[in-house]
Amino acid sequence: GEDAEIVAEIGSGIGIGPIAATVMITLVKAAAFVALMLVVGRRVIPWVLHTVSHTKSRELFRLSVLAIALGVAYGATHFFGVSFALGAFFAGMVMSSSTLSSQAMRETLPLRDAFAVLFFVSVGMLFNPGVILTAPFALVGTVVIIVGVKSAVAYYIIRGFGRDHEQGLTIAASLAQIGEFSFILITMGVKLAIVPTEARDLVVAGAMISILLNPLLFHLLDRRLTRKAAPDAAAPAAGPEAGPLT
């Protein structure tokens, strides 16, 4: 299309290939969006929230927060080529710098719960249970990478910073899963024809299994730390044996 021709012309003009030109243009757009949000957004969005708060209308304030989030997300997608989720994330980050951020959070909590339900319904619709039968070994490998390899890397990084063994295990257990952004990224990858649908099925199934295993890992870690702490707590309590009185 026209966009591909423009990218090819830009790439040939500066002596790079079309893929490198696409990456460069994407990075420039993303940087422009971030700069706009940090410079302009930090002034405009808090001013809008303060102006609306003076009306003393909770409904108008709630609608304003929602309109800002959706408006910034749409603008990020339409004008800068940034994902809808990233645009909404930056809108929330800018709103958090306002003195009314606590009120905005309170007013949008019911909406957050409703949207969270819709989000996880859509995730459930992405799940293909057939992958358990068609690619069981690939699925096991995916879960091992998410739960095992990712946790081990996190543990040794924490230990490398000089933290103790217990802190390393706690951080490792906390990172033994992948969450919402993995669903967003893998869906975008399929839409852009970068990732096949089979890989999406594996990632979604592996993510759901890792989320189910995470509470079990924390339970086992808690039991281990409790057993280790019990002898240490009992030793000082026992104290030295008292000798006979004379």
mmCIF file of N, CA and C in Angstrom, residues 1 28 65-66 78 109 134-135 174 180 220 235:
data_model
loop_
_atom_site.group_PDB
_atom_site.id
_atom_site.type_symbol
_atom_site.label_atom_id
_atom_site.label_comp_id
_atom_site.label_asym_id
_atom_site.label_seq_id
_atom_site.Cartn_x
_atom_site.Cartn_y
_atom_site.Cartn_z
ATOM 1 N N GLY A 1 0.813 -1.188 0.000
ATOM 2 C CA GLY A 1 0.000 0.000 0.000
ATOM 3 C C GLY A 1 0.854 1.247 0.000
ATOM 4 N N VAL A 28 10.454 6.545 16.355
ATOM 5 C CA VAL A 28 10.303 8.011 16.346
ATOM 6 C C VAL A 28 8.886 8.391 16.758
ATOM 7 N N VAL A 65 -12.596 11.265 33.453
ATOM 8 C CA VAL A 65 -11.471 10.339 33.572
ATOM 9 C C VAL A 65 -11.534 9.284 32.473
ATOM 10 N N LEU A 66 -12.723 8.742 32.236
ATOM 11 C CA LEU A 66 -12.875 7.730 31.199
ATOM 12 C C LEU A 66 -12.603 8.323 29.818
ATOM 13 N N HIS A 78 -4.165 6.198 16.611
ATOM 14 C CA HIS A 78 -4.502 6.777 15.310
ATOM 15 C C HIS A 78 -3.393 7.659 14.757
ATOM 16 N N LEU A 109 -12.879 2.744 40.165
ATOM 17 C CA LEU A 109 -12.754 1.353 40.618
ATOM 18 C C LEU A 109 -13.896 0.462 40.108
ATOM 19 N N THR A 134 -2.950 -31.584 21.193
ATOM 20 C CA THR A 134 -2.195 -31.529 19.941
ATOM 21 C C THR A 134 -0.714 -31.228 20.144
ATOM 22 N N ALA A 135 -0.362 -30.485 21.188
ATOM 23 C CA ALA A 135 1.047 -30.132 21.410
ATOM 24 C C ALA A 135 1.379 -30.180 22.898
ATOM 25 N N SER A 174 7.291 -14.662 42.753
ATOM 26 C CA SER A 174 6.430 -13.583 42.268
ATOM 27 C C SER A 174 6.451 -13.485 40.756
ATOM 28 N N GLU A 180 -1.303 -10.047 32.056
ATOM 29 C CA GLU A 180 -2.177 -9.432 31.077
ATOM 30 C C GLU A 180 -1.433 -8.944 29.845
ATOM 31 N N LEU A 220 3.881 -23.171 49.089
ATOM 32 C CA LEU A 220 5.043 -24.001 49.408
ATOM 33 C C LEU A 220 6.175 -23.157 49.978
ATOM 34 N N ALA A 235 14.872 -21.509 69.769
ATOM 35 C CA ALA A 235 16.176 -21.574 70.426
ATOM 36 C C ALA A 235 16.358 -20.504 71.497
#
